[in-house]
mmCIF file with all atom_site columns, C-alpha atoms in Angstrom:
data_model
loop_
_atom_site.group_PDB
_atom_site.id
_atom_site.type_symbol
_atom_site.label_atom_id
_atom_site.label_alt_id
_atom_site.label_comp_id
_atom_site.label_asym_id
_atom_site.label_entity_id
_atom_site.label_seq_id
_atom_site.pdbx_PDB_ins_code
_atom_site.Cartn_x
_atom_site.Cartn_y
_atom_site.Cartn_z
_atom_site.occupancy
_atom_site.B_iso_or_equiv
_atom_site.pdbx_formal_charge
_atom_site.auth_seq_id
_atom_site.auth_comp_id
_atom_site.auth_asym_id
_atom_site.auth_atom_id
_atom_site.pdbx_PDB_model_num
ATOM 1   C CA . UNK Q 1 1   ? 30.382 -10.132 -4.819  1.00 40.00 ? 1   UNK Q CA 1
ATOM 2   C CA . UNK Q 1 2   ? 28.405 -10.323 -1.334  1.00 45.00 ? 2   UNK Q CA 1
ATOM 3   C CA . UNK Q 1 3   ? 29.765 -8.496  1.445   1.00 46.00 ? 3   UNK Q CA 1
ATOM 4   C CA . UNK Q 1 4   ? 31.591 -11.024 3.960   1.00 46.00 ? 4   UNK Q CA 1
ATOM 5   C CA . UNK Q 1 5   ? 32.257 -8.748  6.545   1.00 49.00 ? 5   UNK Q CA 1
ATOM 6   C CA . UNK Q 1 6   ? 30.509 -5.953  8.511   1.00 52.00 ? 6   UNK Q CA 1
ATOM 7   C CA . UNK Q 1 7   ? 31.609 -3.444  11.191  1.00 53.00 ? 7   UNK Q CA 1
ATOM 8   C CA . UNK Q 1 8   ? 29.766 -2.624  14.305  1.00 50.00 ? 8   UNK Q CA 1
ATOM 9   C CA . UNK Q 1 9   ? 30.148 0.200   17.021  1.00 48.00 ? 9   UNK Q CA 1
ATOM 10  C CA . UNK Q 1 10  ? 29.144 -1.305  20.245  1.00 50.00 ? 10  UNK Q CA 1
ATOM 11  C CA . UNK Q 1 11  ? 29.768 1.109   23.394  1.00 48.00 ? 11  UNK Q CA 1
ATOM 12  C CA . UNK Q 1 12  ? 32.569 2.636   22.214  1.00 51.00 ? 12  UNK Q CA 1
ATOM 13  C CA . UNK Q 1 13  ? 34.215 -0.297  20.694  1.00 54.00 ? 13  UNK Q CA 1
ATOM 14  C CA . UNK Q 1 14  ? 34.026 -1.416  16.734  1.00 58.00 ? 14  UNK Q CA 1
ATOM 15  C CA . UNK Q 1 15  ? 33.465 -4.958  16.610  1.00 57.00 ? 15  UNK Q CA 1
ATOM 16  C CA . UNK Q 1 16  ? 33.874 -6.953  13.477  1.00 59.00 ? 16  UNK Q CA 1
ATOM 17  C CA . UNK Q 1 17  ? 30.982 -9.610  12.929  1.00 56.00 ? 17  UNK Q CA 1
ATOM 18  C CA . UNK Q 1 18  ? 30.797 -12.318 9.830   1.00 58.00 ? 18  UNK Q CA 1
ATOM 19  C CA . UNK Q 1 19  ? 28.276 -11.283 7.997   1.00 57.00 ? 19  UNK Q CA 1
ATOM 20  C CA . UNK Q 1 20  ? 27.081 -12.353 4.352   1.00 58.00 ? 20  UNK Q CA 1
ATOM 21  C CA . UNK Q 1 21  ? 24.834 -9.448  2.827   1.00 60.00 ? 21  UNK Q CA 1
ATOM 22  C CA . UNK Q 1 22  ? 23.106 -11.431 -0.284  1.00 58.00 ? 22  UNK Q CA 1
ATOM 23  C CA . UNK Q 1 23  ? 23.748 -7.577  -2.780  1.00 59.00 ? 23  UNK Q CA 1
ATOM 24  C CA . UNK Q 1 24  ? 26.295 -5.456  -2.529  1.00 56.00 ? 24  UNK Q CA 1
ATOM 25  C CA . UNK Q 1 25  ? 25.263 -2.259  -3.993  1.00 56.00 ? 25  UNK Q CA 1
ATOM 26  C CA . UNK Q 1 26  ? 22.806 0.315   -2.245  1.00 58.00 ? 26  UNK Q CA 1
ATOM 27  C CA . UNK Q 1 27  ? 21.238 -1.854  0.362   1.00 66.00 ? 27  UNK Q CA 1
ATOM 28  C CA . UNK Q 1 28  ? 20.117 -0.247  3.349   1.00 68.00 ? 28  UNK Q CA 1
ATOM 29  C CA . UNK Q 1 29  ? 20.547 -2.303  6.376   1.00 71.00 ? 29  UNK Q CA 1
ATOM 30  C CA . UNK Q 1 30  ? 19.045 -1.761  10.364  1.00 67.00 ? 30  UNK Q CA 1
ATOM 31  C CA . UNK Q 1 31  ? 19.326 -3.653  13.537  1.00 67.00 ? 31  UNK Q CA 1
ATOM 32  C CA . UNK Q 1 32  ? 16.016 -5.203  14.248  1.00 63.00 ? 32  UNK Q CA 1
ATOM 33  C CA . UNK Q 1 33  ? 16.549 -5.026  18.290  1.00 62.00 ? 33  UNK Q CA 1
ATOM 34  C CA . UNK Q 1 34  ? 18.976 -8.800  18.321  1.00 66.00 ? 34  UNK Q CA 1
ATOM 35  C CA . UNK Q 1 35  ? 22.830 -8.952  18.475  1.00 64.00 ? 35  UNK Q CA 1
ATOM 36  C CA . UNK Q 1 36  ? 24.867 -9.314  14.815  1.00 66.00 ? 36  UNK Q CA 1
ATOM 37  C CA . UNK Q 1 37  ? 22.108 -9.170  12.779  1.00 74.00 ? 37  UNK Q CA 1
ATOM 38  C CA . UNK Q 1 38  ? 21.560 -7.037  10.202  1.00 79.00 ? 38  UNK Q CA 1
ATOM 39  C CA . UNK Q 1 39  ? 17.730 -6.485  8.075   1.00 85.00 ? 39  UNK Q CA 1
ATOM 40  C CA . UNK Q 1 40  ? 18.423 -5.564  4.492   1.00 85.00 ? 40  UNK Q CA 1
ATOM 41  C CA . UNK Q 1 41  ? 16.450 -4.562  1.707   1.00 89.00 ? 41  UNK Q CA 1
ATOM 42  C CA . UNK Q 1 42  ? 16.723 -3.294  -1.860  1.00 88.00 ? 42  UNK Q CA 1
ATOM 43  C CA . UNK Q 1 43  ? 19.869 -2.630  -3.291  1.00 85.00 ? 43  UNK Q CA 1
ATOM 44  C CA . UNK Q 1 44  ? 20.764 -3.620  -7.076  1.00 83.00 ? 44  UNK Q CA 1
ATOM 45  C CA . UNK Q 1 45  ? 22.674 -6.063  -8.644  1.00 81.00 ? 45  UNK Q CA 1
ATOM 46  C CA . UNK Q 1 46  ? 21.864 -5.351  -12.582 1.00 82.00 ? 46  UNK Q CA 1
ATOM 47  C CA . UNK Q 1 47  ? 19.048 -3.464  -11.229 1.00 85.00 ? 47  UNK Q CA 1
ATOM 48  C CA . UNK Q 1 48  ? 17.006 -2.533  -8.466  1.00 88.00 ? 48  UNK Q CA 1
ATOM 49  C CA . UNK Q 1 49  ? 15.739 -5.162  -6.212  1.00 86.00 ? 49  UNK Q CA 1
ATOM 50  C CA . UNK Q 1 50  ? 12.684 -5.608  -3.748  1.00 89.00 ? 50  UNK Q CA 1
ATOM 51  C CA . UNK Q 1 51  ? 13.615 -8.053  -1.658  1.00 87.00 ? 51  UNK Q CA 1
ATOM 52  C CA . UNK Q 1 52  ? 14.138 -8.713  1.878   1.00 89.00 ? 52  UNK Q CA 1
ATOM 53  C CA . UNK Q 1 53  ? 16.513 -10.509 3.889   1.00 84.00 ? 53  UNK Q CA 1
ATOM 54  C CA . UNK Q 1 54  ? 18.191 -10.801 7.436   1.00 81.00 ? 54  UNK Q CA 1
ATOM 55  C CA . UNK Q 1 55  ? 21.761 -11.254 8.257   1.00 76.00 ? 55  UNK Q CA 1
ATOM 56  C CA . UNK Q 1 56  ? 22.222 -14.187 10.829  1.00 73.00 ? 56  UNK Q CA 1
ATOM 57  C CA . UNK Q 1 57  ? 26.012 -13.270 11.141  1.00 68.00 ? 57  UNK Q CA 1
ATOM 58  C CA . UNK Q 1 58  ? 28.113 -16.421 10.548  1.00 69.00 ? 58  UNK Q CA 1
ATOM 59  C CA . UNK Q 1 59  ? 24.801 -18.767 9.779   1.00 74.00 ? 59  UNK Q CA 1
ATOM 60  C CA . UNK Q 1 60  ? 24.071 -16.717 6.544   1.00 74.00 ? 60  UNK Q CA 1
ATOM 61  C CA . UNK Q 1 61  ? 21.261 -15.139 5.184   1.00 77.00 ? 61  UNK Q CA 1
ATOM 62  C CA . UNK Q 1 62  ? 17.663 -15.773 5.906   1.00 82.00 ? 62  UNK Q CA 1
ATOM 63  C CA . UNK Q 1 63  ? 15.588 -14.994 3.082   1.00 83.00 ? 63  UNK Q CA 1
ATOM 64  C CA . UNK Q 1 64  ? 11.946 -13.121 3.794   1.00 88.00 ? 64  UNK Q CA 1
ATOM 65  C CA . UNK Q 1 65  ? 9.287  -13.432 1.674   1.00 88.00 ? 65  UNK Q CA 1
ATOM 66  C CA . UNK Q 1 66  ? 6.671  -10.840 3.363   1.00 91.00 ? 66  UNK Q CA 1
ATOM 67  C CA . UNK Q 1 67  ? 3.848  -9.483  1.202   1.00 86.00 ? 67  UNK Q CA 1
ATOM 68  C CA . UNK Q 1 68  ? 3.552  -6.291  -0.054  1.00 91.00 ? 68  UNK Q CA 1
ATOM 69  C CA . UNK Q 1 69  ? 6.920  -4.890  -0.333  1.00 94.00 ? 69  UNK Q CA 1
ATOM 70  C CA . UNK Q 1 70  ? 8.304  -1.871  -1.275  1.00 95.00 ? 70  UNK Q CA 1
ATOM 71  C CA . UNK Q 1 71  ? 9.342  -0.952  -5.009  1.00 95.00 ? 71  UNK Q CA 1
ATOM 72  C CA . UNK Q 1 72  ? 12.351 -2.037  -5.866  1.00 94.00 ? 72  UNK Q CA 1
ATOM 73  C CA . UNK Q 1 73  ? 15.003 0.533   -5.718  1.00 92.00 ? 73  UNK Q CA 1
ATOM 74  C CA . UNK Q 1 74  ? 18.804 1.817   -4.353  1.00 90.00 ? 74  UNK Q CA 1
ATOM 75  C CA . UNK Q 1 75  ? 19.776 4.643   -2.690  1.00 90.00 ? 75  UNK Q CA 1
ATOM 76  C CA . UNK Q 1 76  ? 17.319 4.517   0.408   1.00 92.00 ? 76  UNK Q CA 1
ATOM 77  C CA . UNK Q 1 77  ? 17.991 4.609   3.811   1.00 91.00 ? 77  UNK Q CA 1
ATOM 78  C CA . UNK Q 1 78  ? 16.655 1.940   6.403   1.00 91.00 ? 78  UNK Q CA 1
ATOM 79  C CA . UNK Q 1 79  ? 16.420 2.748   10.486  1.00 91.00 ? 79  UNK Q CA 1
ATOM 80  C CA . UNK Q 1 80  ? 15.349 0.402   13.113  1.00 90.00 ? 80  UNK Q CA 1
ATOM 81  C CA . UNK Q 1 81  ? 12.834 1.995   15.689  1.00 92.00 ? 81  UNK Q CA 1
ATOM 82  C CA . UNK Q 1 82  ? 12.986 0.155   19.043  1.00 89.00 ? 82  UNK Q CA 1
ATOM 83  C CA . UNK Q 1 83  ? 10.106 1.998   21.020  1.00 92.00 ? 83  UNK Q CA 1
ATOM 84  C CA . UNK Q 1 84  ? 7.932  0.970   18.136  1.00 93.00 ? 84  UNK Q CA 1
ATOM 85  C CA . UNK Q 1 85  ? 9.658  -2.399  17.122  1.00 91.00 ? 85  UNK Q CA 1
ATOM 86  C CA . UNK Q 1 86  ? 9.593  -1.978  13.831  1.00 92.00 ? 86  UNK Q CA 1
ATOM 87  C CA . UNK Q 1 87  ? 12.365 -1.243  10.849  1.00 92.00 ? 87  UNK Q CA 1
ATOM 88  C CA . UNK Q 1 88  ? 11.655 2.682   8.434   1.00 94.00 ? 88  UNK Q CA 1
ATOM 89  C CA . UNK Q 1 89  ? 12.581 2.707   4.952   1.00 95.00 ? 89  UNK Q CA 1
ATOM 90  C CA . UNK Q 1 90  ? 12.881 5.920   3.502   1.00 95.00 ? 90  UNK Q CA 1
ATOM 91  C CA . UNK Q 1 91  ? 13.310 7.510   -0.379  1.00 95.00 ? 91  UNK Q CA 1
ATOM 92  C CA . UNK Q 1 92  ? 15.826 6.147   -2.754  1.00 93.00 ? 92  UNK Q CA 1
ATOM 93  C CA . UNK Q 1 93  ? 15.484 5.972   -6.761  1.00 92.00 ? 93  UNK Q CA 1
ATOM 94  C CA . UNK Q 1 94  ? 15.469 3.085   -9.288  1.00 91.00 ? 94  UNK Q CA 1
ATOM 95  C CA . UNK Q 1 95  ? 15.737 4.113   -13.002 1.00 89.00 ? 95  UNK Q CA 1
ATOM 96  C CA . UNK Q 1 96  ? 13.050 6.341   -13.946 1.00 93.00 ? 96  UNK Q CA 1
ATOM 97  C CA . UNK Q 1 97  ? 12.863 8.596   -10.097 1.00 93.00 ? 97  UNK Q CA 1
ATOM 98  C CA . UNK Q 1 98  ? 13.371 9.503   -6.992  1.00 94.00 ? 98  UNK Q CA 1
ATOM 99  C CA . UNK Q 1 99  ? 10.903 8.337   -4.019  1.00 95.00 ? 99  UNK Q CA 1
ATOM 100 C CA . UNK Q 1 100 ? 9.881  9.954   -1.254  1.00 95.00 ? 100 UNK Q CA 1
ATOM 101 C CA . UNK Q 1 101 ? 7.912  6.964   -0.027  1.00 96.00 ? 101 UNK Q CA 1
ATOM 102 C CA . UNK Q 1 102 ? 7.949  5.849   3.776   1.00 97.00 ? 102 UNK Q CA 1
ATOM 103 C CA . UNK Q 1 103 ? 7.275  2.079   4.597   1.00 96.00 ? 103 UNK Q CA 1
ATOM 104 C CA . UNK Q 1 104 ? 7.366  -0.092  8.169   1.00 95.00 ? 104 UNK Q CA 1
ATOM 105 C CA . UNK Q 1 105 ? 8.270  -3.415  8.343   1.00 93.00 ? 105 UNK Q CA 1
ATOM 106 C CA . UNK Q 1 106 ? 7.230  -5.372  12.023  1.00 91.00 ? 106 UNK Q CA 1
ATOM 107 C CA . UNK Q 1 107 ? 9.426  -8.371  10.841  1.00 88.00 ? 107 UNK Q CA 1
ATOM 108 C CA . UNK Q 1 108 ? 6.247  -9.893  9.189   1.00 90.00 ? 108 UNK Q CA 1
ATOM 109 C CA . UNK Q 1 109 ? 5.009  -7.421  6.664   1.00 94.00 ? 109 UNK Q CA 1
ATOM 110 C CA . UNK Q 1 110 ? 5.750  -3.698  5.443   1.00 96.00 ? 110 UNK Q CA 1
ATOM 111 C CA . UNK Q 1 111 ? 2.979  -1.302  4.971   1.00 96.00 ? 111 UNK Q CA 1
ATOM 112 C CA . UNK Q 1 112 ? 3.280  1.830   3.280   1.00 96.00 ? 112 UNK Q CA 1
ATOM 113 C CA . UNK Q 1 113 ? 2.329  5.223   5.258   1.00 94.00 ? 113 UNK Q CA 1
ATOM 114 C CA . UNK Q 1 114 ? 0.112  7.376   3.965   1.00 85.00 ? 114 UNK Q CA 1
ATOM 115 C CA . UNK Q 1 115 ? 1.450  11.187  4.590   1.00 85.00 ? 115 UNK Q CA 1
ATOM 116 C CA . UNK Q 1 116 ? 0.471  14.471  4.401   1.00 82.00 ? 116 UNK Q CA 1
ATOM 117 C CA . UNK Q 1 117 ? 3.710  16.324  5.233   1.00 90.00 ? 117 UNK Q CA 1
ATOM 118 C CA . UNK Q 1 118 ? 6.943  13.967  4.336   1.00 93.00 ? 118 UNK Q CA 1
ATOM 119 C CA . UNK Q 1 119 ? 10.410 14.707  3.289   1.00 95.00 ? 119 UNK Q CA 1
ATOM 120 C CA . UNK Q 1 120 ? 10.759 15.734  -0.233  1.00 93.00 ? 120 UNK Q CA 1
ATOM 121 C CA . UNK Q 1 121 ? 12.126 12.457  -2.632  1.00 95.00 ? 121 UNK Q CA 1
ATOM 122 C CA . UNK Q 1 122 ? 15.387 11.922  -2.179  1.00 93.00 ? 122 UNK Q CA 1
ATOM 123 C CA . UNK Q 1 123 ? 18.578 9.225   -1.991  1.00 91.00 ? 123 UNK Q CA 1
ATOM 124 C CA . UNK Q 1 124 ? 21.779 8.938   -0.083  1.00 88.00 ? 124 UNK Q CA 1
ATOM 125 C CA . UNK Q 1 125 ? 19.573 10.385  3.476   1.00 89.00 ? 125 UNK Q CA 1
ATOM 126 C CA . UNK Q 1 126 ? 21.461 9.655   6.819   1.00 86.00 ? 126 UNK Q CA 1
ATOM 127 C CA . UNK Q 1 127 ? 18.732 8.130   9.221   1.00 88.00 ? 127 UNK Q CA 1
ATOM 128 C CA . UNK Q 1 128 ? 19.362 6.693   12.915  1.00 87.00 ? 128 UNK Q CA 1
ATOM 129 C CA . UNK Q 1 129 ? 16.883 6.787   15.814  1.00 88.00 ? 129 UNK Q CA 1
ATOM 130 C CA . UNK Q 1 130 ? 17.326 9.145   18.566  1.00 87.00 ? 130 UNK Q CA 1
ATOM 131 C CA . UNK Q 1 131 ? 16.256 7.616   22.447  1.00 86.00 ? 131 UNK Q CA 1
ATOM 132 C CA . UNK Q 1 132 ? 16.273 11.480  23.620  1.00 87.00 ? 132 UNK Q CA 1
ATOM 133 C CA . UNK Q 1 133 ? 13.849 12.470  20.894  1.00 90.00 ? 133 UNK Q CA 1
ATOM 134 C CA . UNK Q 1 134 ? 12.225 9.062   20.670  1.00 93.00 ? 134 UNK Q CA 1
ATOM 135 C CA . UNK Q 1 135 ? 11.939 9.539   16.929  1.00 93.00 ? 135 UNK Q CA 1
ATOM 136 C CA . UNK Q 1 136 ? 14.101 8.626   14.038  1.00 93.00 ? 136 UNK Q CA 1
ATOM 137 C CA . UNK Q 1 137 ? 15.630 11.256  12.467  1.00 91.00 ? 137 UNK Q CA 1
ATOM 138 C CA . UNK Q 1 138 ? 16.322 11.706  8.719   1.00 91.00 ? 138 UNK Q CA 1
ATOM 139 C CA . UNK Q 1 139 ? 19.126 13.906  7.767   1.00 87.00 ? 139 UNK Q CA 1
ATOM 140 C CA . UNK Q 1 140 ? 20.738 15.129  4.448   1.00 84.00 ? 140 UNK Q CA 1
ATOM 141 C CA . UNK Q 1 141 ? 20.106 13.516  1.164   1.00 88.00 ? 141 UNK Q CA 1
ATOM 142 C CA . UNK Q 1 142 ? 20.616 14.677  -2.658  1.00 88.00 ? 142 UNK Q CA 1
ATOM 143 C CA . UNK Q 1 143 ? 17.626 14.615  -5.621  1.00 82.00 ? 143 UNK Q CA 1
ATOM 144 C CA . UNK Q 1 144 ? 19.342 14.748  -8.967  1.00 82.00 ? 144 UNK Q CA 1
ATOM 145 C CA . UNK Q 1 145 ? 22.328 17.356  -8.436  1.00 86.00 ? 145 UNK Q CA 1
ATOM 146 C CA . UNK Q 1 146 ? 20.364 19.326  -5.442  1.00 85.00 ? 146 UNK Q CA 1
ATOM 147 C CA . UNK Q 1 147 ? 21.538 18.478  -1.549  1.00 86.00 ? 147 UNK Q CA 1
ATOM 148 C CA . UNK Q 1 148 ? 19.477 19.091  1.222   1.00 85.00 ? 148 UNK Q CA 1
ATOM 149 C CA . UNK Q 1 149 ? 19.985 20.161  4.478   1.00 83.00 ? 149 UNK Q CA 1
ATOM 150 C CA . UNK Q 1 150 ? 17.238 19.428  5.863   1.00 87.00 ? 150 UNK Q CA 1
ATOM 151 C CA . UNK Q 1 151 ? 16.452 17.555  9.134   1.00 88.00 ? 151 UNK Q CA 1
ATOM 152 C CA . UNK Q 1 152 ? 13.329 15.522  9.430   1.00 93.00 ? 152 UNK Q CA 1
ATOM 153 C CA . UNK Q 1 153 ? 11.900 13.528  12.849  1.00 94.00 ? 153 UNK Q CA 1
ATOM 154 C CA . UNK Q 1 154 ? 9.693  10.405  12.459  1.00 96.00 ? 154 UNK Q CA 1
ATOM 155 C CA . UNK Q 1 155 ? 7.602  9.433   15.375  1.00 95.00 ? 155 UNK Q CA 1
ATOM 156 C CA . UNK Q 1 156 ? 5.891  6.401   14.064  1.00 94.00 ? 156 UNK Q CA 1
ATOM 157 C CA . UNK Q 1 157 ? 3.281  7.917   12.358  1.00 94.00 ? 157 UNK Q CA 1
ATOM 158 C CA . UNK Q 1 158 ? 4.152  11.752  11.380  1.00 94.00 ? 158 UNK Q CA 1
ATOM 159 C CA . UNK Q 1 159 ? 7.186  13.369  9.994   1.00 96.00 ? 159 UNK Q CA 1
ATOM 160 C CA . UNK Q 1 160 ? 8.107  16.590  11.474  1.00 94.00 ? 160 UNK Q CA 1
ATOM 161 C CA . UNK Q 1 161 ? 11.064 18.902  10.189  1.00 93.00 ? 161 UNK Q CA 1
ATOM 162 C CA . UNK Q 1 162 ? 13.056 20.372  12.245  1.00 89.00 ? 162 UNK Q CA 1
ATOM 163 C CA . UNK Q 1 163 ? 14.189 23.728  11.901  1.00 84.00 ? 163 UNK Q CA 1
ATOM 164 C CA . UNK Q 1 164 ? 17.314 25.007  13.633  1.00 69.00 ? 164 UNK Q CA 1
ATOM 165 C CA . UNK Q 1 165 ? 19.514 28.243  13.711  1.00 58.00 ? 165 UNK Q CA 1
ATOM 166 C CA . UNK Q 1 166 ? 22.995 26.454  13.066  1.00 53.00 ? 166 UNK Q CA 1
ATOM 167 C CA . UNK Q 1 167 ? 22.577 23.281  11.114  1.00 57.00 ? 167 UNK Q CA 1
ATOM 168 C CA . UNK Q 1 168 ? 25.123 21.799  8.712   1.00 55.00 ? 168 UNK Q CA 1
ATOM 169 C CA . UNK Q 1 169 ? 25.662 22.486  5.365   1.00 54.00 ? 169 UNK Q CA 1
ATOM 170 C CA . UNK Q 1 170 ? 23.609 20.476  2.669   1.00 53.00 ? 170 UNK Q CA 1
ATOM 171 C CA . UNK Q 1 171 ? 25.035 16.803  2.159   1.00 48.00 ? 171 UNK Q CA 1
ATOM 172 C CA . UNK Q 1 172 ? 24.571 13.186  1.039   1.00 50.00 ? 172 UNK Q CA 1
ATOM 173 C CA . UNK Q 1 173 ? 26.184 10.038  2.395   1.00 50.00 ? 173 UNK Q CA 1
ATOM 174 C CA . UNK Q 1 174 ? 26.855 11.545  5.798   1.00 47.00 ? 174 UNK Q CA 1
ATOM 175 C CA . UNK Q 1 175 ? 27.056 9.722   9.272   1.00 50.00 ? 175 UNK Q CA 1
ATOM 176 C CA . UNK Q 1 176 ? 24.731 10.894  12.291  1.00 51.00 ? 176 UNK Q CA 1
ATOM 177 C CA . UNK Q 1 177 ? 24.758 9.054   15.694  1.00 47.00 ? 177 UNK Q CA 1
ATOM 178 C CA . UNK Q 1 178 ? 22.229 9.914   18.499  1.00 49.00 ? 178 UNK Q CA 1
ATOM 179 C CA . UNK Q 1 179 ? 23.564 10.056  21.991  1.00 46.00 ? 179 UNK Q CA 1
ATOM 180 C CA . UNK Q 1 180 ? 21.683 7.786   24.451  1.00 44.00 ? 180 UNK Q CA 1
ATOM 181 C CA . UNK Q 1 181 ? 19.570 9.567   26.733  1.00 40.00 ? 181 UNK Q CA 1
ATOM 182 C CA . UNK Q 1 182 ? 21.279 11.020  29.458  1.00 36.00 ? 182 UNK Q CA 1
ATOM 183 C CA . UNK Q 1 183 ? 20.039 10.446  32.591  1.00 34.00 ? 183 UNK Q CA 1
ATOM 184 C CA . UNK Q 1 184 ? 21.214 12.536  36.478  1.00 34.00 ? 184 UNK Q CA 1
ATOM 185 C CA . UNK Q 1 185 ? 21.250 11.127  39.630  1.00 32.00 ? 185 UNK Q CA 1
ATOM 186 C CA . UNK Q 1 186 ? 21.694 13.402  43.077  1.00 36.00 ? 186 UNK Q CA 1
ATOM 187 C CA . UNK Q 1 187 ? 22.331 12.406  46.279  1.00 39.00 ? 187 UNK Q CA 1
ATOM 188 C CA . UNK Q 1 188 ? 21.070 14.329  49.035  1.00 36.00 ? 188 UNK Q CA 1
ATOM 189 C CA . UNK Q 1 189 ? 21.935 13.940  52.698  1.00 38.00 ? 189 UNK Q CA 1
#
């Protein structure tokens, strides 16, 4: 059964927006930059699925057929980048492994990045992008029965992990939000 509904934090508010997801299980979803809609791919229904789609809210689902998708698979995460205008898919699994793959998607095509220093393979990662950082930032995750506590920082191009005294224990299905960037004023007379 599709989703039919979705719930959005806007400015302190939640919002509820009709929205028909075409899967229900695993899919990752992003805002790509517009108002009540939602890009989704993956997911599994039976099985993994490849595909990718965009939420128009109440006028349904608009199908996308770019080339060169991603494997099919579940579990992944998905993060909309707006400095660079483009959607992040991270990890997830389909029957036979976890992925540590990263791909971009510019609302036309995805393209796969080719890494030298990425997050190890993993599923169930928290990922949201940061305006004070400028960078997404990956968080958490599990591969097989090991969680991670790791925190990773995309900047379009490299992944960097972060290392930090305090940091929270290892997890999997968490929720991170990034503050906007703060900004000061002063008046002087």
């Amino acid at each position: 059964m599709p989703i039919q509904a979705t719930d959005l934090l806007a400015q302190s508010n939640w919002q509820r927006i009709d929205a028909v997801l075409p899967r229900t299980q695993a899919a990752a979803c992003a805002l790509p930059g517009a108002p009540r809609q939602l890009l989704v791919f993956g997911g599994e229904i039976g099985g993994e699925l490849d595909d990718t789609s965009l939420s128009l809210g109440s006028a349904g689902v608009q199908v996308l057929r770019p080339a060169n998708p991603p494997p099919p698979r579940r579990g992944h995460c998905l993060a909309y980048d707006p400095l660079r205008n483009q959607a992040v898919l991270f990890g997830g699994e389909d029957a036979l492994s976890t992925m540590g793959d990263t791909w971009t998607f510019d609302g036309v095509q995805w393209s796969q990045a080719n890494l030298q220093n990425a997050p190890s393979p993993r599923t169930g990662s928290t990922f949201a992008y940061c305006g004070q950082l400028q960078r997404l930032v990956l968080c958490f995750g599990r591969r097989g029965t090991v969680l991670s506590d790791e925190t990773w920082t995309w900047d379009g191009a490299i992944w960097a992990l972060q290392t930090h005294a305090m940091r929270p224990s290892a997890n999997e299905l968490a929720m991170v939000t990034a503050p906007p960037p703060i900004t000061r004023s002063e008046e002087h007379t």
